[in-house]
Amino acid sequence: MDRIVVVGAGLAGARAATQLRKDGFEGTLVIIGDEPHKPYTRPPLSKQLLAGEQTAEDVVIKVDGLEDGDFMLSTEAVGLDPEAKVVKVAGGDGVPYDGLVIATGRRAREAPDDGLTLRGLDDAQRLSEAVGEGTKVVIVGAGFIGCEVAATLTKRGAEVTLIDIADQPLTPLGPEAGERMAAIHREHGVDLRLGVEPGEIPEGDVVLYALGAVPNTEWLEGSGLELDDRGAVVTDACCFAAGHDDIVAAGDCAAWPHPHAAGDTISIEHWTHASDMGRAAAKNLLAGRDAATPFTAVPTFWSDQYDVNIKSAGFPHEADSREVVHDEDGALVIEGHREGNLVGAIVLNKNRSWLDYRRQLTQSLPE
Amino acid sequence: MKVKVDTSKCEAYGECVFAADDIFELDDDADVVTVLNDSPDEDRRDAAEQAAAACPVEAITIED
C-alpha cells in the first residue's frame, strides 16, 4: 500500500493514523476531517472544558508521527467509490487510496428549533458562553451527556432542569444505579423531571437537547458498503468492512461482532472503544486480512458527575438479571448476568472492583 | 524504554493498570497512579504503548 486515507479526524481516526506510522507505514497518509480542528478528545467538553477548567489547547490529541500536511481539515467526505478506490469530498477532487480507514464517528441528534446540542468543541464553547450564574438551563435527555452537563453547570451556579421521558436517568446503567444517580442530582439542586411527556419542554434561558447520537455514514450510501439498520458500518471481527480487504472501520460509526454481545453486531459509543478499535483497525489493515487479529476488547466506559465516578465493563445493559453486590459509603457495585454468565458490571466509586471485573470478562472470552 | 507518568494530568482512570499491571498500580484510595517499574523490558513495549494510548488524559509517555 502506498496511500492510506483515514476519513475522520476524531479519536479513532487519530489513533488509526498514529498506529499506521508506528507499524512502519511509510507511504502517503491523508486524514480527512470535517471540523476545522486537528484531533481532540471529547469527554472534557461536558466536564472540565465546560467547567472552565480546561481550554481548547488542553483537549488536543497527541498525533506523534503525523505531519500537519497529512491533514485535510474542514473537508467533508460526500461519497465513496470502492471499485475506483476514491473518497469523494465536497468542493474538491476525489482522494484516491490503496487502503481506507472509515472513522467518521457520530453527531448529536438534531435539536428542534433553536435548541443547542453538544458534540464538538464549537458546541461546548457556545454552551459555555451562554451560561452564567443563575442562568436557567433546561436539558432535554438525561443520558450521559445530559447528566454530565447538568452536574457541570450546577457547579457553575446555573439553575438546571433535567428532563427525560424515561422513569430514570442513565437508562443503560439499569434501575439501581439510575435511582442512585437521580437522588444525587436532586441532592445537588437539579430539578430532575422523569417520565415527562415527549415534546413538553419547560421554559429556560438556554435549552440543550441531549438525545443521543447518529452515525456520520450518509456519505457511504450508494457505495455498496453494508450499513446496519441504525446506519453504522458493519465490520467483521477484524474491523474490515464486510466484504472488503482494503477498507476498515473503527469507533462510533462502526458496528462489529463481539463474542459477549447478544446480537450479531454492536456499536459502542465510548472513548476507550474508539481508541482501541482505531489502533486494531490500522494494524489489521497493514497486516492484511489473512494475518489479521480479531478485535475482542471488552467494552468499557466512564462518566464523572459531581464526585461520583461511574465505570462499567462489558455489556451490563444486556443482562437478564442484575445483582447489587456492594453498596456502602457511596460505593456501589452491580453485576449483570445473562443466562447465568457474567456479561457486565457497573461500578460507582470503586476503581479496583472495576479493574477486577474487566479482567474477569477479558479472561472469559472464547479462545 | 522509559515509562513516565505526568501525575498532574492523571485522574485515576486505571486504563494503564489494565494494560500493564506489572508497570502501573492504582489503589482504591489513590488519586494518581503509581509506576511500579519505570524501565520495563523490551518485551513489555506493546503493553506499555497500549497503556499510553488507552490513557484518556495522555498522561503517559514512553521514551526509548
Coordinates of C-alpha atoms in Angstrom, one line a residue:
Chain A
M1 CA 0.0 0.0 0.0
D2 CA 1.4 3.4 -1.0
R3 CA -1.5 5.6 0.1
I4 CA -3.8 5.2 3.0
V5 CA -6.7 7.6 3.6
V6 CA -8.3 8.0 7.0
V7 CA -11.7 9.6 6.8
G8 CA -12.5 11.1 10.3
A9 CA -10.1 13.2 12.4
G10 CA -11.5 12.3 15.8
L11 CA -10.1 9.9 18.3
A12 CA -10.5 6.7 16.3
G13 CA -9.0 8.3 13.2
A14 CA -6.1 9.8 15.1
R15 CA -5.3 6.5 16.8
A16 CA -5.5 4.7 13.5
A17 CA -3.2 7.2 11.8
T18 CA -0.6 7.2 14.5
Q19 CA -0.7 3.4 14.6
L20 CA -0.1 3.1 10.9
R21 CA 3.1 5.2 11.3
K22 CA 4.2 3.2 14.4
D23 CA 3.7 -0.1 12.5
G24 CA 6.0 1.2 9.8
F25 CA 3.8 2.5 7.1
E26 CA 5.9 5.0 5.2
G27 CA 3.6 5.9 2.3
T28 CA 1.3 8.8 1.9
L29 CA -1.2 9.3 4.7
V30 CA -4.2 11.6 4.3
I31 CA -6.5 12.3 7.2
I32 CA -9.8 13.9 6.3
G33 CA -11.8 15.8 8.9
D34 CA -15.0 17.9 8.6
E35 CA -14.1 20.1 11.5
P36 CA -11.5 22.9 11.3
H37 CA -9.7 21.3 14.3
K38 CA -7.0 18.7 14.4
P39 CA -8.0 15.7 16.5
Y40 CA -9.2 16.5 20.0
T41 CA -10.7 14.4 22.8
R42 CA -14.4 14.9 23.6
P43 CA -15.0 13.8 27.2
P44 CA -13.9 17.1 28.7
L45 CA -16.4 19.0 26.6
S46 CA -19.2 18.1 29.0
K47 CA -16.9 18.3 32.1
Q48 CA -13.6 20.2 32.5
L49 CA -13.8 22.4 29.4
L50 CA -17.5 23.3 30.1
A51 CA -16.5 24.0 33.7
G52 CA -13.9 26.5 32.6
E53 CA -11.0 24.3 34.0
Q54 CA -9.6 23.4 30.6
T55 CA -9.3 25.2 27.2
A56 CA -9.2 24.1 23.6
E57 CA -5.4 23.6 23.9
D58 CA -5.9 21.1 26.7
V59 CA -8.0 18.7 24.7
V60 CA -5.7 18.3 21.7
I61 CA -4.9 14.6 21.0
K62 CA -1.2 13.7 20.6
V63 CA -0.5 12.7 17.0
D64 CA 3.1 11.5 17.1
G65 CA 4.4 10.6 13.7
L66 CA 1.8 12.7 11.8
E67 CA 2.6 15.9 10.0
D68 CA 0.3 19.0 9.6
G69 CA 0.4 18.3 5.9
D70 CA -1.2 14.9 6.4
F71 CA -4.5 16.6 7.4
M72 CA -7.3 17.8 5.1
L73 CA -9.4 19.7 7.6
S74 CA -12.8 21.4 7.1
T75 CA -13.3 18.8 4.4
E76 CA -16.5 16.8 4.2
A77 CA -16.5 13.3 2.7
V78 CA -19.6 13.0 0.5
G79 CA -19.2 9.7 -1.2
L80 CA -17.1 6.6 -1.7
D81 CA -16.3 4.5 -4.8
P82 CA -14.7 1.3 -3.6
E83 CA -14.1 0.0 -7.1
A84 CA -12.2 3.1 -8.2
K85 CA -10.8 3.4 -4.7
V86 CA -11.7 7.1 -4.3
V87 CA -13.2 9.1 -1.5
K88 CA -15.3 11.9 -2.8
V89 CA -15.1 15.2 -0.9
A90 CA -17.3 18.3 -1.0
G91 CA -15.9 21.0 -3.3
G92 CA -12.7 19.2 -4.3
D93 CA -11.1 16.4 -6.3
G94 CA -11.6 12.8 -5.3
V95 CA -9.0 11.4 -2.9
P96 CA -7.6 8.1 -4.1
Y97 CA -6.5 5.3 -1.7
D98 CA -4.9 1.9 -1.6
G99 CA -6.2 1.4 1.9
L100 CA -9.0 3.1 3.7
V101 CA -9.9 3.7 7.4
I102 CA -13.5 4.9 8.0
A103 CA -13.7 6.7 11.3
T104 CA -16.4 9.4 10.8
G105 CA -18.0 8.9 14.2
R106 CA -21.3 10.3 15.2
R107 CA -23.1 13.6 15.5
A108 CA -25.7 14.7 18.1
R109 CA -29.3 14.1 17.1
E110 CA -30.6 17.4 15.8
A111 CA -32.4 19.7 18.1
P112 CA -35.8 21.2 17.2
D113 CA -35.9 25.0 16.7
D114 CA -33.1 27.0 18.4
G115 CA -32.1 24.3 20.9
L116 CA -28.4 23.7 21.4
T117 CA -26.7 20.3 21.1
L118 CA -23.3 19.3 22.4
R119 CA -21.0 17.2 20.3
G120 CA -17.9 19.2 19.3
L121 CA -15.6 21.8 20.6
D122 CA -17.5 24.7 19.0
D123 CA -20.8 23.4 20.6
A124 CA -19.1 23.3 24.0
Q125 CA -17.7 26.9 23.7
R126 CA -21.1 28.1 22.5
L127 CA -22.8 26.5 25.5
S128 CA -20.2 27.7 27.9
E129 CA -20.6 31.3 26.8
A130 CA -24.4 31.1 27.1
V131 CA -24.3 30.1 30.8
G132 CA -23.6 32.2 33.8
E133 CA -24.6 32.4 37.5
G134 CA -28.3 31.8 37.8
T135 CA -28.9 31.0 34.1
K136 CA -32.0 28.8 33.8
V137 CA -30.8 25.8 31.8
V138 CA -33.2 23.1 30.5
I139 CA -31.5 19.9 29.4
V140 CA -33.7 17.5 27.4
G141 CA -32.4 14.0 27.8
A142 CA -31.0 12.5 31.0
G143 CA -28.4 10.3 29.4
F144 CA -24.6 10.6 29.9
I145 CA -24.2 13.9 28.2
G146 CA -27.4 15.4 29.8
C147 CA -26.3 14.3 33.2
E148 CA -22.7 15.4 32.9
V149 CA -23.8 18.8 31.7
A150 CA -26.3 19.1 34.5
A151 CA -23.6 18.4 37.0
T152 CA -21.0 20.7 35.5
L153 CA -23.4 23.6 35.0
T154 CA -24.9 23.2 38.5
K155 CA -21.4 23.6 39.9
R156 CA -21.1 26.8 37.8
G157 CA -24.2 28.2 39.5
A158 CA -26.8 27.6 36.8
E159 CA -30.3 26.6 37.7
V160 CA -30.7 23.3 35.9
T161 CA -33.9 21.4 35.0
L162 CA -33.1 18.0 33.5
I163 CA -35.9 16.1 31.9
D164 CA -36.4 12.7 30.3
I165 CA -39.3 10.6 29.1
A166 CA -37.8 7.5 30.8
D167 CA -38.5 6.9 34.5
Q168 CA -34.8 7.0 35.4
P169 CA -31.7 8.9 34.2
L170 CA -28.9 6.9 32.5
T171 CA -31.1 4.1 31.3
P172 CA -28.2 1.8 30.2
L173 CA -27.0 1.6 33.8
G174 CA -30.2 -0.1 35.0
P175 CA -32.6 0.9 37.7
E176 CA -30.2 0.5 40.8
A177 CA -27.6 2.9 39.5
G178 CA -30.2 5.1 37.9
E179 CA -32.1 5.6 41.2
R180 CA -28.8 6.4 43.0
M181 CA -27.8 9.0 40.4
A182 CA -31.3 10.5 40.4
A183 CA -31.0 11.1 44.1
I184 CA -27.5 12.6 43.8
H185 CA -28.6 15.0 41.1
R186 CA -31.5 16.1 43.2
E187 CA -29.3 16.5 46.3
H188 CA -27.2 19.0 44.2
G189 CA -30.3 21.0 43.4
V190 CA -31.1 19.8 39.9
D191 CA -34.8 19.8 39.1
L192 CA -34.9 16.3 37.7
R193 CA -38.3 15.5 36.0
L194 CA -38.7 11.9 34.8
G195 CA -41.5 10.3 32.9
V196 CA -42.3 13.6 31.1
E197 CA -44.5 13.7 28.0
P198 CA -42.5 13.9 24.8
G199 CA -42.4 17.4 23.5
E200 CA -43.2 19.1 26.8
I201 CA -40.2 21.3 27.3
P202 CA -40.1 23.8 30.2
E203 CA -39.1 27.4 29.6
G204 CA -35.5 28.3 30.1
D205 CA -32.8 30.8 29.2
V206 CA -30.8 28.0 27.5
V207 CA -32.2 24.7 26.2
L208 CA -29.8 21.9 25.4
Y209 CA -31.0 18.8 23.6
A210 CA -29.0 15.7 24.6
L211 CA -30.9 13.0 22.8
G212 CA -28.2 10.6 21.6
A213 CA -26.1 10.5 18.5
V214 CA -26.4 9.2 15.0
P215 CA -23.6 7.8 12.8
N216 CA -22.0 10.0 10.2
T217 CA -22.4 7.5 7.4
E218 CA -24.7 9.1 4.9
W219 CA -21.6 9.6 2.7
L220 CA -21.4 5.8 2.3
E221 CA -24.9 5.4 0.8
G222 CA -24.6 4.0 -2.6
S223 CA -21.1 2.8 -2.1
G224 CA -22.1 -0.8 -1.6
L225 CA -20.7 -0.9 2.0
E226 CA -23.1 -2.7 4.4
L227 CA -24.8 -0.4 6.9
D228 CA -26.9 -1.8 9.7
D229 CA -30.5 -0.6 10.5
R230 CA -29.1 2.3 12.5
G231 CA -26.7 3.4 9.9
A232 CA -23.5 2.0 11.3
V233 CA -20.8 0.5 9.1
V234 CA -20.8 -3.3 9.6
T235 CA -17.4 -4.8 10.0
D236 CA -16.1 -8.3 10.7
A237 CA -14.3 -9.3 13.9
C238 CA -11.1 -7.9 12.4
C239 CA -12.6 -4.4 11.7
F240 CA -12.7 -5.0 7.9
A241 CA -15.8 -3.5 6.3
A242 CA -17.9 -6.6 5.3
G243 CA -16.6 -7.9 2.0
H244 CA -13.6 -5.6 1.6
D245 CA -9.9 -6.3 2.2
D246 CA -8.7 -2.7 1.8
I247 CA -11.3 -1.0 4.0
V248 CA -11.5 -1.0 7.8
A249 CA -13.8 1.0 10.1
A250 CA -13.4 2.0 13.7
G251 CA -15.1 3.8 16.6
D252 CA -18.6 5.2 16.9
C253 CA -19.5 4.8 13.2
A254 CA -18.9 1.1 13.2
A255 CA -20.9 -2.0 14.3
W256 CA -18.8 -5.1 15.0
P257 CA -19.3 -8.6 16.3
H258 CA -18.2 -9.2 19.9
P259 CA -18.2 -12.7 21.4
H260 CA -20.1 -11.5 24.5
A261 CA -22.7 -9.3 22.8
A262 CA -26.2 -10.6 22.4
G263 CA -26.8 -9.7 18.7
D264 CA -24.7 -10.1 15.6
T265 CA -23.0 -6.8 15.8
I266 CA -22.9 -3.9 18.2
S267 CA -22.0 -0.3 18.2
I268 CA -20.1 1.0 21.2
E269 CA -20.2 4.8 21.5
H270 CA -17.4 5.2 24.1
W271 CA -13.9 6.6 24.2
T272 CA -11.8 3.5 25.0
H273 CA -13.5 1.6 22.2
A274 CA -12.7 4.3 19.7
S275 CA -9.1 4.4 20.8
D276 CA -8.7 0.6 20.9
M277 CA -10.6 -0.1 17.7
G278 CA -8.8 2.7 15.8
R279 CA -5.4 1.0 16.6
A280 CA -6.7 -2.5 15.9
A281 CA -8.2 -1.5 12.5
A282 CA -4.9 0.2 11.5
K283 CA -2.8 -2.9 12.5
N284 CA -5.1 -5.2 10.6
L285 CA -5.3 -3.0 7.5
L286 CA -1.5 -3.2 7.3
A287 CA -1.3 -6.9 8.2
G288 CA -3.9 -7.9 5.6
R289 CA -7.0 -10.0 6.2
D290 CA -5.2 -13.4 6.3
A291 CA -2.8 -12.2 9.1
A292 CA -5.3 -10.0 10.9
T293 CA -6.1 -10.4 14.6
P294 CA -9.7 -10.3 15.8
F295 CA -10.6 -7.2 17.9
T296 CA -12.1 -8.6 21.1
A297 CA -11.6 -5.9 23.7
V298 CA -14.2 -5.9 26.4
P299 CA -16.0 -2.5 26.1
T300 CA -15.7 -0.1 29.0
F301 CA -16.9 3.4 29.7
W302 CA -16.7 6.0 32.5
S303 CA -18.8 9.0 33.5
D304 CA -17.9 11.6 36.1
Q305 CA -20.8 13.5 37.7
Y306 CA -20.1 15.6 40.9
D307 CA -17.8 13.5 43.0
V308 CA -19.2 10.2 41.6
N309 CA -17.0 8.2 39.3
I310 CA -19.2 5.8 37.3
K311 CA -17.4 3.0 35.4
S312 CA -18.7 0.0 33.5
A313 CA -17.2 -3.1 31.8
G314 CA -18.8 -5.5 29.4
F315 CA -22.5 -5.4 28.3
P316 CA -24.4 -4.7 31.6
H317 CA -27.4 -3.5 29.7
E318 CA -27.8 -6.9 28.0
A319 CA -28.1 -8.7 31.3
D320 CA -31.3 -10.6 32.0
S321 CA -30.6 -10.4 35.8
R322 CA -28.7 -7.8 37.9
E323 CA -27.4 -8.1 41.4
V324 CA -26.1 -5.4 43.8
V325 CA -23.0 -6.9 45.3
H326 CA -21.7 -3.9 47.2
D327 CA -23.4 -0.7 48.5
E328 CA -21.5 1.2 51.1
D329 CA -20.3 4.7 51.7
G330 CA -21.1 5.9 48.2
A331 CA -19.6 2.9 46.5
L332 CA -22.0 0.7 44.5
V333 CA -21.3 -2.4 42.5
I334 CA -23.8 -4.1 40.3
E335 CA -23.2 -7.3 38.4
G336 CA -25.1 -8.2 35.3
H337 CA -25.6 -11.8 34.1
R338 CA -27.2 -13.3 31.1
E339 CA -28.1 -17.0 31.0
G340 CA -26.1 -17.4 34.2
N341 CA -22.8 -15.9 32.9
L342 CA -21.3 -12.6 33.9
V343 CA -21.7 -10.2 31.0
G344 CA -21.1 -6.8 32.6
A345 CA -20.6 -4.8 35.7
I346 CA -21.4 -1.2 36.8
V347 CA -19.3 0.4 39.5
L348 CA -19.7 3.7 41.3
N349 CA -16.6 4.9 43.2
K350 CA -14.8 1.6 43.3
N351 CA -12.0 1.5 40.8
R352 CA -10.4 -1.7 42.0
S353 CA -13.6 -3.7 41.6
W354 CA -14.0 -2.3 38.1
L355 CA -10.5 -3.5 37.2
D356 CA -11.3 -7.0 38.5
Y357 CA -14.5 -7.3 36.5
R358 CA -12.7 -6.1 33.4
R359 CA -10.1 -8.8 33.9
Q360 CA -12.7 -11.4 34.6
L361 CA -14.7 -10.5 31.5
T362 CA -11.5 -10.5 29.3
Q363 CA -10.5 -13.9 30.6
S364 CA -13.9 -15.4 29.8
L365 CA -13.6 -14.5 26.2
P366 CA -13.7 -17.6 23.9
E367 CA -10.3 -18.7 22.6
Chain B
M1 CA 12.5 2.1 27.4
K2 CA 11.5 4.7 30.0
V3 CA 7.9 5.0 31.2
K4 CA 6.8 8.3 32.5
V5 CA 3.6 9.5 34.1
D6 CA 2.6 13.2 34.3
T7 CA 0.8 12.8 37.6
S8 CA -0.6 16.4 37.3
K9 CA -2.7 15.0 34.4
C10 CA -3.5 11.6 36.0
E11 CA -7.2 11.2 37.0
A12 CA -7.0 7.6 38.2
Y13 CA -8.9 6.1 35.2
G14 CA -6.8 2.9 35.6
E15 CA -6.6 2.0 31.9
C16 CA -2.9 1.7 32.3
V17 CA -3.2 -0.8 35.1
F18 CA -5.4 -2.9 33.0
A19 CA -3.0 -2.8 30.1
A20 CA 0.1 -3.5 32.2
D21 CA -0.4 -4.3 35.9
D22 CA 3.4 -5.0 36.2
I23 CA 4.2 -1.4 35.3
F24 CA 1.3 0.6 36.9
E25 CA -0.7 0.3 40.0
L26 CA -3.8 2.1 41.4
D27 CA -5.2 1.7 44.8
D28 CA -8.9 2.3 45.6
D29 CA -8.0 5.4 47.6
A30 CA -5.3 6.7 45.3
D31 CA -5.8 9.9 43.4
V32 CA -3.0 9.1 40.9
V33 CA -1.3 6.0 39.5
T34 CA 2.0 4.6 40.8
V35 CA 4.7 3.5 38.4
L36 CA 6.0 0.1 39.7
N37 CA 8.7 -0.2 37.0
D38 CA 9.8 2.8 35.0
S39 CA 12.3 0.7 32.9
P40 CA 10.4 -2.3 31.7
D41 CA 12.0 -4.9 29.4
E42 CA 11.5 -4.6 25.7
D43 CA 9.0 -7.5 25.6
R44 CA 6.6 -5.2 27.5
R45 CA 6.7 -2.5 24.9
D46 CA 3.3 -3.4 23.4
A47 CA 1.7 -3.4 26.8
A48 CA 3.3 0.0 27.6
E49 CA 2.2 1.5 24.3
Q50 CA -1.3 0.2 24.9
A51 CA -1.3 1.9 28.3
A52 CA -0.2 5.2 26.8
A53 CA -2.8 5.0 24.1
A54 CA -5.5 4.0 26.5
C55 CA -4.9 6.8 29.0
P56 CA -7.8 9.2 28.5
V57 CA -5.7 12.2 29.5
E58 CA -2.5 11.2 27.7
A59 CA -0.5 11.3 31.0
I60 CA 1.9 8.5 29.9
T61 CA 4.9 8.9 27.7
I62 CA 7.1 6.0 26.5
E63 CA 10.7 7.1 25.7
D64 CA 13.3 4.9 24.1

